[in-house]
Coordinates of C-alpha atoms in Angstrom, one line a residue:
Chain V
M1 CA 20.0 14.8 -26.5
S2 CA 17.2 16.3 -28.4
D3 CA 14.5 18.8 -27.7
A4 CA 11.8 17.4 -29.8
G5 CA 10.3 14.5 -28.0
G6 CA 8.0 12.0 -29.8
K7 CA 7.1 9.3 -27.3
S8 CA 5.8 9.5 -23.8
C9 CA 7.1 7.6 -20.8
R10 CA 3.7 6.1 -20.4
H11 CA 4.0 4.3 -23.7
A12 CA 7.5 3.2 -22.9
F13 CA 6.3 1.7 -19.6
T14 CA 3.5 -0.3 -21.0
E15 CA 5.5 -1.5 -24.0
I16 CA 8.2 -3.0 -21.7
L17 CA 5.6 -4.3 -19.2
L18 CA 3.9 -6.2 -22.1
E19 CA 7.3 -7.5 -23.3
A20 CA 7.9 -8.9 -19.8
A21 CA 4.3 -10.1 -19.2
L22 CA 4.5 -12.3 -22.4
S23 CA 7.2 -14.4 -20.8
D24 CA 6.2 -14.1 -17.1
S25 CA 2.5 -14.9 -16.4
S26 CA 2.9 -13.7 -12.8
I27 CA 3.0 -10.1 -14.0
I28 CA -0.5 -8.5 -13.6
A29 CA -1.5 -5.0 -14.5
V30 CA -4.2 -3.8 -12.1
T31 CA -5.9 -0.5 -12.8
S32 CA -8.8 1.8 -11.8
D33 CA -10.6 2.7 -15.1
A34 CA -7.2 4.2 -16.2
K35 CA -6.5 1.8 -19.1
G36 CA -6.5 4.7 -21.6
S37 CA -4.6 7.1 -19.4
V38 CA -1.9 4.5 -18.6
T39 CA -1.9 3.3 -22.3
L40 CA -2.6 -0.3 -21.3
G41 CA -4.9 -1.0 -24.4
D42 CA -2.3 -3.1 -26.3
Y43 CA -1.3 -4.9 -23.1
E44 CA -4.9 -5.9 -22.3
R45 CA -5.5 -7.2 -25.9
A46 CA -2.2 -9.2 -25.8
V47 CA -2.5 -10.7 -22.3
P48 CA -6.1 -10.3 -21.1
A49 CA -5.7 -12.8 -18.3
Q50 CA -3.0 -10.6 -16.9
F51 CA -5.1 -7.5 -16.8
V52 CA -7.4 -6.8 -13.9
E53 CA -9.9 -3.9 -13.9
M54 CA -11.0 -2.5 -10.6
G55 CA -13.1 0.4 -11.6
I56 CA -12.8 3.9 -10.1
A57 CA -11.6 2.6 -6.8
E58 CA -7.9 3.3 -6.1
Q59 CA -7.9 2.1 -2.5
N60 CA -9.4 -1.2 -3.5
T61 CA -6.9 -1.4 -6.4
V62 CA -3.9 -1.2 -4.1
G63 CA -5.4 -3.6 -1.5
V64 CA -6.2 -6.1 -4.3
S65 CA -2.7 -5.8 -5.6
A66 CA -1.4 -6.6 -2.2
G67 CA -3.6 -9.8 -2.1
L68 CA -2.3 -10.8 -5.6
A69 CA 1.2 -10.3 -4.4
R70 CA 0.6 -12.5 -1.3
S71 CA -0.5 -15.2 -3.7
G72 CA 2.6 -15.2 -5.8
K73 CA 1.8 -12.6 -8.5
R74 CA 3.8 -9.5 -9.5
P75 CA 1.1 -6.8 -9.6
F76 CA 1.6 -3.4 -11.1
A77 CA -1.1 -1.0 -9.7
C78 CA -1.4 1.6 -12.4
G79 CA -3.2 4.9 -12.6
P80 CA -3.0 8.6 -12.0
A81 CA -0.2 9.5 -9.6
S82 CA -2.3 12.0 -7.8
F83 CA -4.9 9.4 -6.7
Y84 CA -2.5 6.6 -5.8
S85 CA -0.3 8.8 -3.7
A86 CA -3.1 10.5 -1.7
R87 CA -6.5 8.7 -1.7
A88 CA -4.9 5.2 -1.6
I89 CA -1.9 6.2 0.6
E90 CA -3.1 4.2 3.6
Q91 CA -3.3 1.1 1.5
V92 CA 0.2 1.9 0.2
K93 CA 1.5 2.3 3.7
N94 CA -0.2 -0.8 5.3
D95 CA -1.0 -3.3 2.6
V96 CA 2.2 -2.7 0.6
A97 CA 5.0 -1.1 2.6
Y98 CA 4.2 -2.5 6.1
A99 CA 3.2 -5.9 4.7
N100 CA 6.3 -5.9 2.4
T101 CA 4.2 -7.1 -0.5
N102 CA 5.8 -7.2 -4.0
V103 CA 3.6 -4.4 -5.4
K104 CA 4.7 -1.8 -7.8
I105 CA 2.7 1.4 -7.7
V106 CA 3.0 3.1 -11.0
G107 CA 1.7 6.7 -10.9
V108 CA 1.2 8.1 -14.4
S109 CA 0.5 11.7 -15.4
G110 CA 2.5 12.8 -12.3
G111 CA 3.5 16.3 -11.2
V112 CA 1.6 18.9 -13.2
S113 CA 1.2 16.7 -16.3
Y114 CA -2.5 17.3 -16.3
G115 CA -1.9 21.1 -16.7
A116 CA -5.1 23.2 -16.6
L117 CA -7.1 20.3 -15.1
G118 CA -5.9 21.7 -11.9
S119 CA -4.6 20.7 -8.5
T120 CA -7.1 17.8 -7.9
H121 CA -5.2 16.0 -10.7
H122 CA -1.7 17.2 -9.9
S123 CA 0.7 15.2 -7.7
L124 CA 3.2 17.7 -6.3
H125 CA 3.0 16.0 -2.9
D126 CA 3.6 12.4 -3.9
I127 CA 7.3 12.1 -3.3
A128 CA 6.9 13.7 0.2
F129 CA 4.1 11.4 1.1
M130 CA 5.9 8.3 -0.1
R131 CA 9.3 9.3 1.4
A132 CA 7.9 9.3 4.9
I133 CA 6.8 5.7 4.6
P134 CA 9.5 3.1 5.4
N135 CA 10.2 0.1 3.1
I136 CA 9.0 1.6 -0.2
S137 CA 11.5 2.7 -2.9
I138 CA 10.8 5.7 -5.1
I139 CA 11.9 6.1 -8.7
V140 CA 11.2 9.0 -11.1
P141 CA 12.5 8.4 -14.6
C142 CA 13.3 11.4 -16.8
D143 CA 12.8 10.2 -20.4
V144 CA 11.7 7.3 -22.5
A145 CA 15.0 5.4 -22.5
Q146 CA 15.2 5.6 -18.7
T147 CA 11.6 4.6 -18.3
R148 CA 12.3 1.5 -20.4
A149 CA 15.3 0.7 -18.2
V150 CA 13.3 1.3 -15.0
T151 CA 10.4 -0.9 -16.1
R152 CA 12.8 -3.7 -17.0
F153 CA 14.3 -3.4 -13.5
L154 CA 10.8 -3.4 -11.9
T155 CA 9.7 -6.6 -13.7
K156 CA 12.6 -8.5 -11.9
H157 CA 12.9 -6.5 -8.6
V158 CA 11.1 -7.9 -5.5
G159 CA 9.6 -5.4 -3.0
P160 CA 7.5 -2.3 -2.8
V161 CA 8.3 0.5 -5.3
Y162 CA 6.5 3.8 -6.2
V163 CA 7.3 5.0 -9.7
R164 CA 6.1 8.4 -11.0
I165 CA 6.0 9.1 -14.7
G166 CA 4.6 11.9 -16.7
R167 CA 1.9 12.2 -19.4
G168 CA 3.2 14.0 -22.5
P169 CA 6.0 13.4 -24.8
V170 CA 9.4 14.2 -23.3
P171 CA 12.7 15.2 -24.8
E172 CA 15.5 12.7 -24.9
V173 CA 18.2 12.7 -22.3
Y174 CA 19.6 9.3 -22.7
P175 CA 20.4 8.0 -26.2
D176 CA 19.7 4.4 -25.3
D177 CA 18.2 2.5 -22.4
L178 CA 21.1 0.1 -21.8
T179 CA 23.0 2.6 -19.6
A180 CA 20.1 4.8 -18.4
F181 CA 19.4 3.3 -15.0
T182 CA 21.0 1.6 -12.1
F183 CA 18.8 1.3 -9.0
G184 CA 19.9 3.7 -6.2
K185 CA 22.6 5.5 -8.4
A186 CA 22.9 9.0 -9.5
Y187 CA 24.0 9.7 -13.1
E188 CA 26.5 12.4 -13.8
L189 CA 25.2 13.8 -17.1
C190 CA 27.7 16.7 -17.1
G191 CA 31.0 17.1 -15.3
G192 CA 31.9 20.4 -13.8
G193 CA 33.5 21.9 -10.7
D194 CA 31.8 25.3 -10.1
C195 CA 28.5 24.0 -8.7
T196 CA 26.2 21.0 -8.9
L197 CA 22.7 20.7 -10.2
I198 CA 20.7 17.7 -9.1
A199 CA 17.5 17.0 -10.9
S200 CA 15.0 14.2 -11.3
G201 CA 12.1 13.3 -13.7
E202 CA 11.0 15.9 -16.2
A203 CA 13.1 18.6 -14.5
V204 CA 16.3 16.9 -15.8
Y205 CA 16.0 18.3 -19.3
P206 CA 15.6 22.0 -18.3
A207 CA 18.5 21.4 -15.9
L208 CA 20.5 20.2 -18.9
Q209 CA 19.6 23.3 -20.8
A210 CA 20.7 25.4 -17.8
V211 CA 24.1 23.7 -17.9
G212 CA 24.5 25.0 -21.5
E213 CA 23.4 28.5 -20.5
L214 CA 25.9 28.6 -17.6
A215 CA 28.7 27.3 -19.8
A216 CA 28.2 30.2 -22.1
A217 CA 28.7 32.5 -19.1
G218 CA 31.9 30.6 -18.1
I219 CA 30.4 28.6 -15.3
R220 CA 31.1 24.9 -15.4
A221 CA 28.2 23.1 -13.7
R222 CA 28.0 19.5 -12.8
L223 CA 24.6 17.8 -13.4
L224 CA 23.4 14.8 -11.6
D225 CA 20.3 13.0 -12.7
M226 CA 18.7 11.3 -9.6
P227 CA 16.1 8.8 -10.8
T228 CA 16.1 6.9 -7.5
L229 CA 14.8 9.3 -4.8
K230 CA 14.7 6.5 -2.2
P231 CA 17.1 5.1 -1.3
L232 CA 19.0 8.3 -2.2
D233 CA 22.6 8.0 -3.5
E234 CA 24.0 10.0 -0.6
D235 CA 27.6 9.4 -1.6
S236 CA 27.2 11.1 -4.9
V237 CA 25.4 14.0 -3.2
V238 CA 28.2 14.5 -0.6
T239 CA 31.0 14.1 -3.2
A240 CA 29.4 16.7 -5.5
A241 CA 29.0 19.1 -2.6
R242 CA 32.6 18.6 -1.5
E243 CA 34.0 19.0 -5.0
T244 CA 31.8 21.9 -6.2
G245 CA 30.9 23.8 -3.1
A246 CA 27.3 24.7 -4.1
V247 CA 24.2 22.6 -4.9
V248 CA 20.9 23.5 -6.6
T249 CA 18.1 20.9 -6.9
I250 CA 15.4 21.0 -9.5
E251 CA 12.2 19.0 -9.4
E252 CA 8.6 18.8 -10.5
H253 CA 7.3 18.7 -6.9
S254 CA 6.5 20.9 -4.0
V255 CA 9.7 22.4 -2.5
Y256 CA 8.6 20.6 0.7
G257 CA 9.5 17.0 1.1
G258 CA 10.9 16.1 -2.4
L259 CA 14.3 15.8 -4.0
G260 CA 15.4 19.1 -2.6
S261 CA 14.5 18.1 1.0
A262 CA 16.2 14.8 0.6
V263 CA 19.4 16.4 -0.6
A264 CA 19.2 19.1 2.1
E265 CA 18.7 16.4 4.8
V266 CA 21.9 14.7 3.7
L267 CA 24.0 17.9 3.2
A268 CA 22.9 19.6 6.4
Q269 CA 24.2 16.6 8.3
K270 CA 27.2 15.5 6.3
H271 CA 28.6 18.4 4.3
A272 CA 26.8 21.7 4.4
V273 CA 27.2 23.9 1.4
P274 CA 25.1 26.8 0.1
M275 CA 22.0 25.4 -1.6
R276 CA 18.8 26.3 -3.4
I277 CA 15.7 24.2 -4.0
I278 CA 13.9 24.8 -7.3
G279 CA 10.4 23.3 -7.5
F280 CA 6.8 24.3 -7.0
P281 CA 6.2 26.7 -4.0
D282 CA 3.7 26.1 -1.3
E283 CA 0.6 27.2 -3.2
F284 CA -2.1 25.8 -5.5
V285 CA -0.9 26.6 -9.0
P286 CA -2.7 28.8 -11.6
A287 CA -4.3 27.2 -14.7
G288 CA -1.9 26.4 -17.5
S289 CA -0.2 23.7 -19.4
S290 CA 2.6 21.8 -17.9
A291 CA 5.1 23.8 -20.0
E292 CA 3.4 27.1 -19.0
L293 CA 3.6 26.1 -15.3
F294 CA 7.3 25.1 -15.6
S295 CA 8.0 28.4 -17.2
Y296 CA 5.9 30.4 -14.6
Y297 CA 7.9 28.9 -11.7
G298 CA 11.3 29.2 -13.4
I299 CA 11.9 25.5 -14.1
T300 CA 13.5 26.3 -17.4
G301 CA 17.0 26.5 -18.7
P302 CA 17.3 30.3 -18.2
G303 CA 15.3 30.2 -15.0
I304 CA 17.5 27.6 -13.4
A305 CA 20.7 29.3 -14.7
A306 CA 19.6 32.6 -13.1
T307 CA 19.0 31.0 -9.7
V308 CA 22.4 29.3 -9.9
R309 CA 24.2 32.6 -10.9
K310 CA 22.5 34.4 -8.0
L311 CA 23.7 31.8 -5.6
L312 CA 27.2 31.8 -6.9
D313 CA 27.3 35.7 -6.9
R314 CA 26.2 35.7 -3.3
Q315 CA 29.0 33.3 -2.4
R316 CA 31.6 35.4 -4.2
F317 CA 30.3 38.6 -2.5
R318 CA 30.5 36.9 0.9
R319 CA 34.0 35.6 0.3
G320 CA 34.9 39.2 -0.7
Chain J
M1 CA -2.8 -12.0 27.8
I2 CA -4.9 -8.8 27.9
F3 CA -4.6 -8.7 31.7
Q4 CA -0.8 -9.1 31.5
A5 CA -0.5 -6.5 28.8
G6 CA -2.8 -4.1 30.6
G7 CA -4.9 -3.5 27.6
G8 CA -6.6 -5.1 24.6
H9 CA -9.8 -5.7 22.7
T10 CA -11.5 -8.1 25.0
G11 CA -15.1 -7.9 23.8
G12 CA -14.5 -8.4 20.0
S13 CA -12.0 -11.1 20.6
L14 CA -14.6 -13.1 22.6
S15 CA -17.4 -12.5 20.1
S16 CA -15.4 -13.7 17.1
L17 CA -13.6 -16.6 18.8
D18 CA -16.1 -19.3 17.9
I19 CA -15.9 -18.3 14.2
L20 CA -12.0 -18.5 14.3
V21 CA -12.1 -21.9 16.0
A22 CA -14.6 -23.3 13.4
L23 CA -12.4 -22.0 10.6
Y24 CA -9.0 -23.1 12.0
F25 CA -10.0 -26.4 13.5
H26 CA -12.5 -27.5 11.0
A27 CA -13.0 -25.6 7.7
M28 CA -9.5 -24.5 6.7
R29 CA -6.6 -26.4 5.2
Y30 CA -3.2 -25.0 6.1
D31 CA 0.2 -26.2 7.3
P32 CA 1.7 -24.3 10.2
K33 CA 5.1 -25.7 9.3
D34 CA 4.9 -24.2 5.9
P35 CA 2.9 -21.0 6.4
Q36 CA 3.4 -19.9 2.8
W37 CA 2.1 -23.2 1.3
S38 CA 0.7 -22.0 -2.0
L39 CA -2.5 -24.0 -1.8
R40 CA -3.4 -23.0 1.8
D41 CA -6.8 -21.6 2.6
R42 CA -6.3 -17.9 3.5
F43 CA -7.7 -16.0 6.4
V44 CA -7.7 -12.2 6.8
L45 CA -8.7 -10.6 10.1
S46 CA -10.0 -7.4 8.6
K47 CA -11.2 -6.4 12.2
G48 CA -7.5 -6.5 13.2
H49 CA -8.3 -5.3 16.8
S50 CA -9.7 -8.8 17.6
V51 CA -6.1 -9.9 17.6
E52 CA -5.9 -11.5 21.0
G53 CA -8.3 -14.3 20.1
F54 CA -6.6 -14.7 16.7
Y55 CA -3.1 -15.1 18.3
C56 CA -4.5 -17.8 20.7
V57 CA -6.0 -19.7 17.7
L58 CA -2.7 -19.4 15.7
A59 CA -0.7 -20.6 18.7
E60 CA -3.1 -23.5 19.2
A61 CA -3.0 -24.3 15.5
G62 CA 0.8 -24.7 15.7
Y63 CA 2.1 -21.5 14.1
F64 CA 4.1 -20.5 17.3
P65 CA 4.5 -21.9 20.8
P66 CA 1.6 -20.9 23.1
P67 CA 3.9 -19.6 25.9
E68 CA 4.8 -16.8 23.5
L69 CA 1.3 -15.4 24.1
D70 CA 2.5 -14.2 27.5
G71 CA 4.7 -11.7 25.8
Y72 CA 1.8 -10.1 23.9
G73 CA 2.2 -6.4 23.7
T74 CA 5.5 -6.3 25.4
F75 CA 8.7 -4.6 24.1
N76 CA 10.0 -6.1 20.9
T77 CA 7.4 -9.0 20.8
R78 CA 6.3 -10.4 17.5
L79 CA 2.8 -10.1 18.9
Y80 CA 1.8 -6.5 18.4
G81 CA -1.6 -5.2 19.4
H82 CA -2.7 -5.7 15.8
P83 CA -1.6 -8.5 13.5
T84 CA 1.6 -7.9 11.6
M85 CA 3.8 -10.0 9.2
K86 CA 6.1 -10.8 12.1
A87 CA 3.5 -13.2 13.7
P88 CA 3.6 -16.5 11.8
G89 CA 0.3 -17.3 10.2
V90 CA -0.7 -13.7 9.6
E91 CA -1.4 -13.0 5.9
I92 CA -1.5 -9.2 5.9
P93 CA -1.1 -6.6 8.7
T94 CA -4.5 -5.2 9.6
G95 CA -5.8 -2.8 12.2
A96 CA -6.7 0.2 10.0
L97 CA -10.3 -0.9 9.2
G98 CA -11.7 -1.5 5.8
H99 CA -8.5 -3.0 4.3
G100 CA -9.0 -6.7 4.6
L101 CA -11.7 -7.4 2.1
S102 CA -9.7 -5.8 -0.8
V103 CA -6.7 -8.0 0.1
G104 CA -8.9 -11.0 0.2
V105 CA -10.3 -10.1 -3.2
G106 CA -6.7 -10.0 -4.6
M107 CA -6.0 -13.4 -3.1
A108 CA -9.2 -14.8 -4.5
I109 CA -8.5 -13.4 -8.0
A110 CA -5.0 -15.0 -7.9
G111 CA -6.6 -18.3 -6.9
K112 CA -9.0 -18.2 -9.9
L113 CA -6.2 -17.2 -12.3
D114 CA -4.1 -20.2 -11.1
G115 CA -7.1 -22.6 -11.0
A116 CA -6.1 -23.3 -7.3
A117 CA -8.8 -24.8 -5.1
Y118 CA -8.1 -22.7 -2.0
R119 CA -10.6 -20.5 -0.3
V120 CA -10.2 -17.0 1.1
Y121 CA -12.0 -16.0 4.4
V122 CA -12.2 -12.4 5.5
L123 CA -13.6 -11.6 8.9
M124 CA -15.0 -8.1 9.2
G125 CA -16.7 -6.2 12.0
D126 CA -20.2 -4.7 11.9
G127 CA -18.9 -1.3 12.9
E128 CA -16.3 -1.6 10.2
Q129 CA -19.1 -1.7 7.6
A130 CA -19.0 2.1 7.7
E131 CA -15.6 2.1 5.9
G132 CA -16.2 3.0 2.2
S133 CA -13.4 0.8 1.0
I134 CA -15.3 -2.3 2.1
W135 CA -17.9 -1.5 -0.5
E136 CA -15.3 -1.1 -3.2
G137 CA -14.1 -4.6 -2.4
A138 CA -17.7 -5.9 -2.2
M139 CA -18.4 -4.5 -5.7
A140 CA -15.1 -6.0 -7.1
A141 CA -15.7 -9.4 -5.6
S142 CA -19.1 -9.9 -7.3
H143 CA -18.0 -8.3 -10.6
H144 CA -15.1 -10.8 -10.7
A145 CA -17.4 -13.7 -9.7
L146 CA -15.2 -14.7 -6.8
G147 CA -17.0 -17.9 -5.5
N148 CA -13.8 -18.8 -3.7
L149 CA -14.2 -15.8 -1.4
V150 CA -16.1 -15.9 2.0
G151 CA -16.8 -12.7 3.8
I152 CA -17.9 -13.0 7.4
I153 CA -19.3 -10.2 9.6
D154 CA -18.9 -10.5 13.3
N155 CA -22.3 -9.0 14.0
N156 CA -22.2 -8.2 17.7
N157 CA -24.1 -4.9 17.3
L158 CA -21.6 -2.9 19.4
Q159 CA -18.7 -0.7 18.6
I160 CA -16.5 1.6 20.7
S161 CA -19.0 4.4 21.1
G162 CA -22.1 2.2 21.6
K163 CA -24.7 0.4 19.5
V164 CA -23.6 0.1 15.8
D165 CA -27.0 1.2 14.4
A166 CA -26.9 4.3 16.7
V167 CA -23.3 5.3 15.6
M168 CA -23.9 4.7 11.9
R169 CA -26.8 2.6 10.8
V170 CA -25.7 -0.5 8.8
A171 CA -29.0 -2.4 8.9
S172 CA -30.0 -4.3 6.9
L173 CA -26.7 -5.9 6.2
K174 CA -28.4 -8.7 4.4
D175 CA -30.1 -6.4 1.9
R176 CA -27.0 -4.4 1.4
W177 CA -24.7 -7.3 0.7
S178 CA -27.3 -9.1 -1.5
A179 CA -27.7 -5.9 -3.5
F180 CA -23.9 -5.9 -4.1
G181 CA -24.3 -9.4 -5.7
W182 CA -23.2 -11.6 -2.7
K183 CA -25.0 -14.8 -1.6
V184 CA -25.9 -14.0 2.0
V185 CA -26.4 -16.5 4.8
E186 CA -27.0 -15.9 8.5
V187 CA -25.9 -18.0 11.4
D188 CA -25.6 -17.9 15.2
G189 CA -21.9 -17.0 15.3
N190 CA -21.5 -18.4 18.9
D191 CA -23.0 -21.8 18.0
M192 CA -20.2 -24.1 17.1
V193 CA -22.4 -26.8 15.6
A194 CA -24.2 -24.3 13.4
L195 CA -20.9 -22.7 12.3
V196 CA -19.2 -25.9 11.4
S197 CA -22.2 -27.2 9.4
L198 CA -22.5 -23.8 7.6
F199 CA -18.9 -23.8 6.5
D200 CA -19.3 -27.4 5.3
R201 CA -22.4 -26.5 3.3
L202 CA -21.0 -23.4 1.5
P203 CA -20.8 -24.4 -2.2
K204 CA -17.3 -24.2 -3.7
D205 CA -18.5 -23.9 -7.3
S206 CA -20.4 -20.7 -6.8
S207 CA -20.1 -17.9 -9.2
R208 CA -20.9 -15.4 -6.5
P209 CA -18.9 -14.6 -3.3
H210 CA -20.5 -15.7 0.0
L211 CA -21.3 -13.4 2.9
V212 CA -21.9 -14.9 6.3
I213 CA -23.6 -12.7 8.8
A214 CA -22.6 -14.2 12.1
H215 CA -24.9 -13.0 14.9
T216 CA -22.6 -12.9 18.0
V217 CA -22.5 -11.5 21.5
K218 CA -19.7 -9.1 22.3
G219 CA -17.8 -10.4 25.3
K220 CA -19.3 -13.8 24.8
G221 CA -19.0 -16.3 27.7
V222 CA -18.3 -13.8 30.5
S223 CA -21.5 -12.5 32.1
F224 CA -20.3 -9.1 33.1
M225 CA -18.6 -8.5 29.6
E226 CA -21.5 -9.6 27.4
N227 CA -23.1 -6.8 25.4
K228 CA -21.1 -4.1 27.2
P229 CA -19.4 -1.5 24.8
D230 CA -17.0 -0.7 27.7
W231 CA -15.3 -4.0 27.0
H232 CA -14.4 -3.0 23.4
H233 CA -11.0 -2.0 24.6
R234 CA -10.4 -2.8 28.3
A235 CA -8.2 -5.1 30.4
P236 CA -9.8 -6.9 33.3
T237 CA -8.7 -6.3 36.9
A238 CA -7.3 -9.2 38.8
D239 CA -10.7 -9.9 40.4
E240 CA -12.5 -9.6 37.1
L241 CA -10.0 -12.0 35.5
D242 CA -10.5 -14.5 38.3
L243 CA -14.3 -14.3 38.0
A244 CA -14.2 -14.6 34.2
E245 CA -12.0 -17.7 34.4
R246 CA -14.3 -19.3 36.9
E247 CA -17.3 -18.6 34.7
L248 CA -15.6 -20.1 31.6
D249 CA -14.3 -23.1 33.6
K250 CA -17.9 -23.7 34.8
A251 CA -19.3 -23.5 31.3
L252 CA -16.7 -26.0 30.1
K253 CA -17.6 -28.4 33.0
D254 CA -21.4 -28.0 32.3
R255 CA -20.8 -28.8 28.7
D256 CA -18.9 -32.0 29.5

């Protein structure tokens, strides 16, 4: 597990997509003038017949992908997460989820990846929007190895899926992609009995750092990586709550409707424990790089550790 | 159907019925016993609210037994008030306007990639032309040279609030679609002979998509429904149904 990332998840996605496309001509990348931003250049050069450009028209891109799927293709509609999860959301709902077409929506540069470009380009709403639509799975990989494993899964899986990946290089969480992903399963990255951290996507690495900070203070935290947000691994969430007594979620998303909400919905009904949701508050964010915004909102090792300690202190105080 | 369900899109179902009949009983190749036959011609009802006429045609074509039409709109039926994947023969759920053309573009691209000879027909409304996504699809279809795609506009000149050109001017549809790179033809969309001959004549080796402007009459065939926006979404009373049936029976007899 290293801090100095080299590759981005976007590159990992297109590399594996190309690998699969070379042996499966039904795989089609469909994009909306986002070839560069998705890093589909090599893919287009290698399999030009399996690359479809739709211009700056995300609604049409999703509708066209549904039509391709109804004619036996495996389309991957690729472009900025912000646009596919908002402007094209009705096409995602009707033409993909309701129609049950085999379309993968791959939102790149998700969350606050675009940094100072501002909230027009951020997708801090995407998980909430997608989670309220039946019949579409949601996956948010956390590093390069997991993105490779997720992409391999997608090239075989049949059915609607929304995948959100980031833009910049990310630190490594998983040493290899063989064990980095099973659909619908949480990954226990650290064992511990004092509390549980549940994180997804690019919030997993700071959560991992928080586990180290807490260990130094004598707190043994369990860490679950939750790459599949829907369907949620409810058993792992309930087991962690029962065994550790407190849960903190961490995500690159609004605190409304994302991972924290999904976990809270399960725990409130099945095993209520004290809980905190760390993410982006209900406001448009200031200008800044992705790292600056994570830091500003306390989505860092020390920030997460501080929230966890406050929650545990409060519990001890209450217990007397 | 609409009388029994107590609601439905009467006017638009009647204006577009001749077009559906010409497609399903003359122009299109399909197999109701194998609805997913890969070489089938595809039809997308982008104006999904004209579903009642569409269901009648699908039943008549053999996709499901006609008595099922009596359950239209009732609890747990496969026949919802807009087409869904539950109804055999439906290619894509529609109802939210402006979606069908893009889906048709995707089907047509797949057909070209596979070298398959099937055609894709997309029936749109004239009021629907105000949806921006239609023009995204229109642009993509000519850019990708989809000669296997046929767009049809049910040009009955009325929408829910009144005259189409008063709600949002779409004239001239011919100039607009031509400017987007489509080959445009016009036809009387309630003249069966003209429709059948037009679909026969549309060249299959075209490098441009085809757009058929079908001039139709909303509520066609029933004197008191024709050209009345009220009938966009309205069920007839028992007396009105009786009168409509008598008028249509008479028209049938006069023809024979």
